[in-house]
Coordinates of N, CA and C in Angstrom, one line a residue:
M444 N 53.6 -45.5 24.1 CA 54.1 -44.8 25.2 C 53.0 -44.4 26.1
G445 N 51.8 -44.1 25.5 CA 50.6 -43.7 26.2 C 50.1 -44.8 27.1
L446 N 50.2 -46.0 26.6 CA 49.7 -47.3 27.3 C 50.6 -47.5 28.5
G447 N 51.9 -47.5 28.2 CA 52.9 -47.8 29.3 C 52.6 -46.7 30.4
A448 N 52.6 -45.4 30.0 CA 52.2 -44.4 31.0 C 51.0 -44.5 31.8
T449 N 49.9 -45.0 31.1 CA 48.6 -45.4 31.8 C 48.9 -46.5 32.8
L450 N 49.6 -47.6 32.4 CA 49.9 -48.6 33.3 C 50.8 -48.1 34.7
I451 N 51.7 -47.4 34.4 CA 52.5 -46.9 35.4 C 51.6 -46.0 36.4
T452 N 50.9 -45.0 35.8 CA 49.9 -44.2 36.6 C 49.0 -45.1 37.5
F453 N 48.5 -46.1 36.9 CA 47.4 -46.9 37.5 C 48.2 -47.7 38.5
L454 N 49.3 -48.4 38.5 CA 49.8 -49.1 39.5 C 50.5 -48.3 40.6
F455 N 50.9 -47.0 40.4 CA 51.3 -46.3 41.4 C 50.4 -45.2 42.1
R456 N 49.1 -45.5 41.8 CA 48.1 -44.4 42.1 C 48.0 -44.3 43.6
T457 N 48.0 -45.3 44.2 CA 47.9 -45.3 45.8 C 49.0 -44.9 46.4
Y458 N 50.3 -45.0 45.9 CA 51.5 -44.7 46.5 C 52.0 -43.2 46.4
I459 N 51.5 -42.4 45.5 CA 52.0 -41.1 45.1 C 50.9 -40.1 45.5
D460 N 51.3 -39.0 46.1 CA 50.4 -38.0 46.5 C 49.5 -37.4 45.2
I461 N 48.2 -37.1 45.4 CA 47.3 -36.7 44.5 C 48.1 -35.4 43.8
S462 N 48.8 -34.6 44.4 CA 49.2 -33.3 43.9 C 50.4 -33.6 42.8
I463 N 50.8 -34.9 42.9 CA 52.0 -35.3 41.9 C 51.3 -36.2 40.9
I464 N 50.4 -37.0 41.1 CA 49.9 -37.9 40.3 C 48.7 -37.3 39.3
Y465 N 48.2 -36.1 39.8 CA 47.3 -35.5 39.0 C 47.9 -34.9 37.7
P466 N 49.1 -34.1 37.7 CA 49.7 -33.7 36.5 C 50.2 -34.9 35.6
I467 N 50.8 -35.8 36.2 CA 51.1 -37.1 35.5 C 50.1 -37.7 34.7
T468 N 48.9 -37.8 35.4 CA 47.7 -38.3 34.8 C 47.2 -37.5 33.4
C469 N 47.3 -36.0 33.7 CA 46.9 -35.2 32.7 C 47.8 -35.3 31.3
C470 N 49.2 -35.5 31.6 CA 50.0 -35.7 30.6 C 49.8 -37.1 29.9
T471 N 49.5 -38.1 30.7 CA 49.3 -39.3 30.1 C 47.9 -39.4 29.3
I472 N 46.8 -38.7 29.8 CA 45.8 -38.5 28.8 C 46.0 -37.6 27.6
A473 N 46.8 -36.8 27.7 CA 47.2 -36.0 26.4 C 48.0 -36.8 25.4
I474 N 48.9 -37.7 25.9 CA 49.6 -38.6 25.1 C 48.8 -39.7 24.5
C475 N 47.9 -40.3 25.3 CA 46.8 -41.0 24.7 C 45.9 -40.4 23.7
G476 N 45.6 -39.2 24.0 CA 44.7 -38.5 23.0 C 45.4 -38.3 21.6
I477 N 46.7 -38.1 21.7 CA 47.3 -37.9 20.2 C 47.3 -39.3 19.6
G478 N 47.5 -40.4 20.3 CA 47.6 -41.7 19.8 C 46.1 -42.1 19.3
T479 N 45.1 -41.7 19.9 CA 43.6 -42.0 19.6 C 43.3 -41.1 18.4
G480 N 43.8 -40.0 18.3 CA 43.4 -39.0 17.1 C 44.1 -39.7 15.9
A481 N 45.3 -40.2 15.9 CA 45.9 -40.9 14.8 C 45.2 -42.2 14.5
M482 N 44.7 -42.8 15.6 CA 43.9 -44.1 15.2 C 42.5 -44.0 14.4
Y483 N 41.9 -42.7 14.8 CA 40.7 -42.5 14.1 C 40.9 -41.9 12.7
S484 N 41.9 -41.3 12.4 CA 42.1 -40.6 11.2 C 42.7 -41.6 10.1
L485 N 43.6 -42.4 10.6 CA 44.2 -43.4 9.7 C 43.3 -44.3 8.9
P486 N 42.4 -44.8 9.5 CA 41.6 -45.8 8.5 C 40.8 -44.9 7.3
I487 N 40.3 -43.8 7.7 CA 39.7 -42.8 6.6 C 40.7 -42.6 5.5
S488 N 41.9 -42.3 5.9 CA 43.2 -42.0 4.9 C 43.2 -43.3 3.9
M489 N 43.2 -44.4 4.7 CA 43.6 -45.8 3.9 C 42.3 -46.0 3.0
Y490 N 41.1 -45.7 3.3 CA 40.1 -45.8 2.5 C 40.1 -44.9 1.2
A491 N 40.5 -43.8 1.4 CA 40.9 -42.9 0.3 C 41.9 -43.4 -0.6
D492 N 42.9 -43.9 -0.2 CA 44.0 -44.5 -1.0 C 43.4 -45.7 -1.8
V493 N 42.7 -46.6 -1.2 CA 42.1 -47.6 -1.8 C 41.2 -47.3 -3.0
I494 N 40.3 -46.3 -2.6 CA 39.4 -45.9 -3.6 C 40.1 -45.1 -4.7
S495 N 41.2 -44.5 -4.6 CA 41.9 -43.8 -5.6 C 42.5 -44.9 -6.5
I496 N 43.1 -45.9 -6.0 CA 43.7 -46.9 -6.8 C 42.7 -47.7 -7.6
E497 N 41.5 -48.0 -7.0 CA 40.6 -48.8 -7.7 C 40.0 -47.9 -8.9
Q498 N 39.8 -46.6 -8.6 CA 39.3 -45.8 -9.7 C 40.2 -45.8 -10.7
F499 N 41.5 -45.7 -10.5 CA 42.4 -45.5 -11.7 C 42.5 -46.8 -12.4
E500 N 42.6 -47.9 -11.6 CA 42.6 -49.2 -12.4 C 41.4 -49.6 -13.1
T501 N 40.2 -49.4 -12.6 CA 38.8 -49.8 -13.1 C 38.1 -48.7 -13.8
G502 N 38.3 -47.3 -13.5 CA 37.6 -46.3 -14.1 C 36.4 -46.1 -13.3
E503 N 35.9 -47.0 -12.4 CA 34.8 -46.8 -11.5 C 35.0 -46.1 -10.2
N504 N 34.2 -45.1 -9.9 CA 34.3 -44.5 -8.6 C 33.3 -45.2 -7.6
K505 N 33.8 -46.0 -6.7 CA 32.9 -47.0 -5.8 C 33.0 -46.3 -4.4
S506 N 33.2 -45.0 -4.3 CA 33.5 -44.3 -3.0 C 32.2 -44.4 -1.9
G507 N 31.0 -44.4 -2.8 CA 29.7 -44.6 -1.9 C 29.8 -46.0 -1.3
A508 N 30.0 -46.9 -2.0 CA 30.1 -48.3 -1.5 C 31.1 -48.5 -0.3
Y509 N 32.2 -47.9 -0.5 CA 33.3 -48.0 0.6 C 32.8 -47.3 1.8
L510 N 32.3 -46.2 1.6 CA 31.8 -45.5 2.6 C 30.6 -46.2 3.3
G511 N 29.8 -46.9 2.8 CA 28.9 -47.7 3.2 C 29.3 -48.9 4.1
Y512 N 30.4 -49.5 3.4 CA 31.0 -50.5 4.1 C 31.8 -50.2 5.5
Y513 N 32.3 -49.0 5.5 CA 33.1 -48.4 6.5 C 32.1 -48.0 7.6
S514 N 31.1 -47.4 7.2 CA 30.1 -46.9 8.3 C 29.4 -48.2 9.0
F515 N 29.1 -49.1 8.1 CA 28.5 -50.3 8.7 C 29.4 -51.1 9.7
T516 N 30.7 -51.4 9.3 CA 31.7 -52.0 10.1 C 32.1 -51.2 11.3
Y517 N 32.2 -49.9 11.3 CA 32.4 -48.9 12.2 C 31.3 -49.0 13.5
N518 N 30.0 -49.0 12.8 CA 28.9 -49.1 13.9 C 28.8 -50.3 14.6
I519 N 28.9 -51.4 13.7 CA 28.8 -52.8 14.4 C 30.0 -52.9 15.3
S520 N 31.2 -52.5 15.0 CA 32.4 -52.7 16.1 C 32.1 -51.9 17.3
N521 N 31.5 -50.6 17.1 CA 31.4 -49.9 18.3 C 30.2 -50.3 19.2
S522 N 29.2 -50.9 18.6 CA 28.0 -51.6 19.4 C 28.5 -52.8 20.0
L523 N 29.4 -53.6 19.3 CA 29.8 -54.9 20.1 C 30.7 -54.6 21.2
S524 N 31.6 -53.5 20.9 CA 32.5 -53.1 22.0 C 31.8 -52.4 23.2
L525 N 30.7 -51.7 23.0 CA 29.9 -51.3 24.1 C 29.0 -52.4 24.7
L526 N 28.7 -53.4 24.1 CA 28.0 -54.5 24.7 C 29.1 -55.2 25.6
L527 N 30.2 -55.5 25.1 CA 31.4 -56.1 25.9 C 31.7 -55.4 27.1
M528 N 31.8 -54.0 27.0 CA 32.2 -53.0 28.0 C 31.1 -53.2 29.1
G529 N 30.0 -53.2 28.7 CA 28.7 -53.1 29.6 C 28.7 -54.6 30.4
L530 N 29.2 -55.7 29.8 CA 29.2 -56.9 30.5 C 30.3 -57.0 31.4
M531 N 31.5 -56.4 31.0 CA 32.7 -56.3 32.0 C 32.4 -55.4 33.2
L532 N 31.7 -54.3 33.1 CA 31.1 -53.5 34.1 C 30.4 -54.3 35.1
D533 N 29.5 -55.2 34.6 CA 28.6 -55.8 35.5 C 29.5 -57.0 36.1
F534 N 30.3 -57.6 35.4 CA 31.2 -58.5 36.1 C 32.1 -58.1 37.2
I535 N 32.7 -56.7 37.0 CA 33.6 -56.4 38.3 C 32.6 -55.6 39.2
R536 N 31.3 -55.5 39.1 CA 30.3 -55.1 40.0 C 30.4 -53.6 40.1
F537 N 30.5 -52.9 39.1 CA 30.5 -51.4 39.0 C 29.1 -50.9 39.3
D538 N 28.9 -49.9 40.1 CA 27.7 -49.4 40.5 C 27.7 -47.8 40.2
S539 N 26.9 -47.6 39.2 CA 26.8 -46.1 38.8 C 26.4 -45.1 39.8
T540 N 25.6 -45.6 40.9 CA 24.9 -44.8 41.8 C 25.9 -44.4 43.0
Q541 N 27.0 -45.0 43.0 CA 28.1 -44.8 44.0 C 29.1 -43.8 43.5
A542 N 29.3 -42.7 44.4 CA 30.3 -41.8 43.9 C 31.7 -42.3 44.1
L543 N 31.9 -43.1 45.1 CA 33.3 -43.7 45.3 C 33.3 -45.3 45.0
Q544 N 33.9 -45.8 44.1 CA 33.9 -47.3 43.8 C 34.8 -47.9 44.9
P545 N 34.5 -49.3 45.4 CA 35.4 -49.9 46.2 C 36.7 -50.2 45.4
M546 N 37.9 -50.4 46.0 CA 39.1 -50.7 45.6 C 39.1 -51.8 44.4
S547 N 38.3 -52.8 44.7 CA 38.4 -54.0 43.8 C 37.9 -53.6 42.5
V548 N 36.7 -52.6 42.5 CA 36.1 -52.1 41.2 C 37.1 -51.3 40.5
Q549 N 37.9 -50.4 41.3 CA 38.9 -49.5 40.7 C 39.9 -50.3 40.0
S550 N 40.3 -51.3 40.6 CA 41.3 -52.2 40.1 C 40.7 -52.9 38.7
G551 N 39.5 -53.3 38.9 CA 39.0 -53.9 37.7 C 38.8 -52.9 36.5
L552 N 38.5 -51.6 36.9 CA 38.4 -50.6 35.7 C 39.8 -50.4 35.1
G553 N 40.8 -50.4 35.9 CA 42.1 -50.1 35.3 C 42.5 -51.5 34.5
L554 N 42.2 -52.7 34.9 CA 42.6 -53.8 34.2 C 41.8 -53.6 32.8
I555 N 40.6 -53.2 33.0 CA 39.8 -53.2 31.6 C 40.4 -52.2 30.6
V556 N 40.7 -51.1 31.3 CA 41.4 -50.1 30.3 C 42.7 -50.5 29.8
F557 N 43.5 -51.1 30.6 CA 44.9 -51.6 30.1 C 44.8 -52.7 29.1
C558 N 44.0 -53.8 29.5 CA 43.8 -54.8 28.6 C 43.1 -54.5 27.4
G559 N 42.1 -53.7 27.5 CA 41.4 -53.4 26.1 C 42.1 -52.5 25.3
C560 N 43.0 -51.7 25.9 CA 43.8 -50.9 25.0 C 45.1 -51.6 24.5
S561 N 45.5 -52.5 25.2 CA 46.7 -53.4 24.6 C 46.1 -54.3 23.6
I562 N 44.9 -54.9 23.7 CA 44.2 -55.6 22.7 C 44.1 -54.9 21.3
A563 N 43.6 -53.7 21.6 CA 43.2 -52.9 20.5 C 44.5 -52.4 19.7
L564 N 45.5 -52.2 20.5 CA 46.8 -51.7 19.9 C 47.4 -53.0 19.2
A565 N 47.5 -54.1 19.7 CA 48.0 -55.1 19.0 C 47.2 -55.6 17.8
A566 N 45.8 -55.5 17.8 CA 45.1 -55.7 16.5 C 45.4 -54.6 15.6
S567 N 45.5 -53.4 16.0 CA 45.7 -52.2 14.9 C 47.1 -52.4 14.3
I568 N 48.1 -52.7 15.1 CA 49.4 -53.1 14.4 C 49.4 -54.3 13.4
L569 N 48.7 -55.3 13.8 CA 48.5 -56.4 12.9 C 47.6 -56.1 11.6
I570 N 46.7 -55.3 11.8 CA 45.9 -54.9 10.6 C 46.7 -53.9 9.8
F571 N 47.3 -53.0 10.4 CA 47.9 -51.8 9.6 C 49.2 -52.4 9.0
S572 N 49.9 -53.4 9.5 CA 51.2 -53.9 8.9 C 50.8 -54.7 7.7
R573 N 49.7 -55.0 7.4 CA 49.3 -55.8 6.3 C 48.9 -54.9 5.0
Y574 N 48.9 -53.5 5.3 CA 48.6 -52.5 4.4 C 49.8 -52.3 3.5
K575 N 49.6 -52.5 2.2 CA 50.8 -52.4 1.3 C 50.8 -51.3 0.5
I576 N 49.7 -50.3 0.5 CA 50.0 -49.2 -0.5 C 50.8 -48.2 0.2
K577 N 51.8 -47.7 -0.7 CA 52.8 -46.8 -0.2 C 52.3 -45.2 -0.7
R578 N 52.9 -44.3 0.0 CA 52.5 -42.9 -0.2 C 53.0 -42.6 -1.8
A579 N 54.1 -43.1 -2.2 CA 54.6 -42.8 -3.5 C 53.6 -43.3 -4.5
D580 N 53.0 -44.5 -4.2 CA 52.0 -45.1 -5.2 C 50.9 -44.1 -5.5
I581 N 50.5 -43.6 -4.3 CA 49.1 -42.8 -4.4 C 49.6 -41.6 -5.1
L582 N 50.8 -41.1 -4.8 CA 51.1 -39.8 -5.6 C 51.2 -39.9 -7.1
K583 N 51.9 -41.2 -7.5 CA 51.9 -41.4 -8.9 C 50.5 -41.4 -9.5
I584 N 49.7 -42.2 -8.8 CA 48.3 -42.3 -9.4 C 47.6 -41.0 -9.5
Q585 N 47.7 -40.2 -8.4 CA 47.1 -39.0 -8.4 C 47.6 -38.1 -9.6
L586 N 48.9 -38.0 -9.9 CA 49.5 -37.4 -10.9 C 49.1 -37.9 -12.4
K587 N 48.9 -39.2 -12.4 CA 48.4 -39.8 -13.7 C 46.8 -39.3 -13.8
M588 N 46.2 -39.5 -12.9 CA 44.7 -39.0 -13.0 C 44.7 -37.6 -13.3
K589 N 45.4 -36.8 -12.8 CA 45.4 -35.3 -13.1 C 45.9 -35.0 -14.6
N590 N 46.8 -35.7 -15.0 CA 47.3 -35.5 -16.4 C 46.2 -36.1 -17.4
K591 N 45.6 -37.1 -16.9 CA 44.5 -37.7 -17.8 C 43.4 -36.8 -18.1
E592 N 43.1 -35.9 -17.1 CA 41.8 -34.9 -17.2 C 42.2 -33.9 -18.2

């Protein structure tokens, strides 16, 4: 929903008065913020589920190793995305010294945001759809672990 609202806001930015587009943009940012918050909290929750299941099955607590893997992949993916973003900004000729960017750069920025978010959304749907652990499974394991203590 936020991605579609972003696209509509971007496409009609030159045709709608600023007094109308500004509140629409603020609502769009709020919707995107909710989605972003969910996307940042979901992987941590998934890691906790996997750690609980493995600890129940093997008796070993490998939470430190999992956190290390998570931190490493998180930092690598962030650095690669920043590198890619910098290259794209150079490609569209973004000049940070200018207060107002040419329309071609503005269009390029909009495309970067829309395409980047679309690719990230598609990748996250693909990754999260392969996650087979259900909430009921975790609750059963937590109850068994609690009764075991």
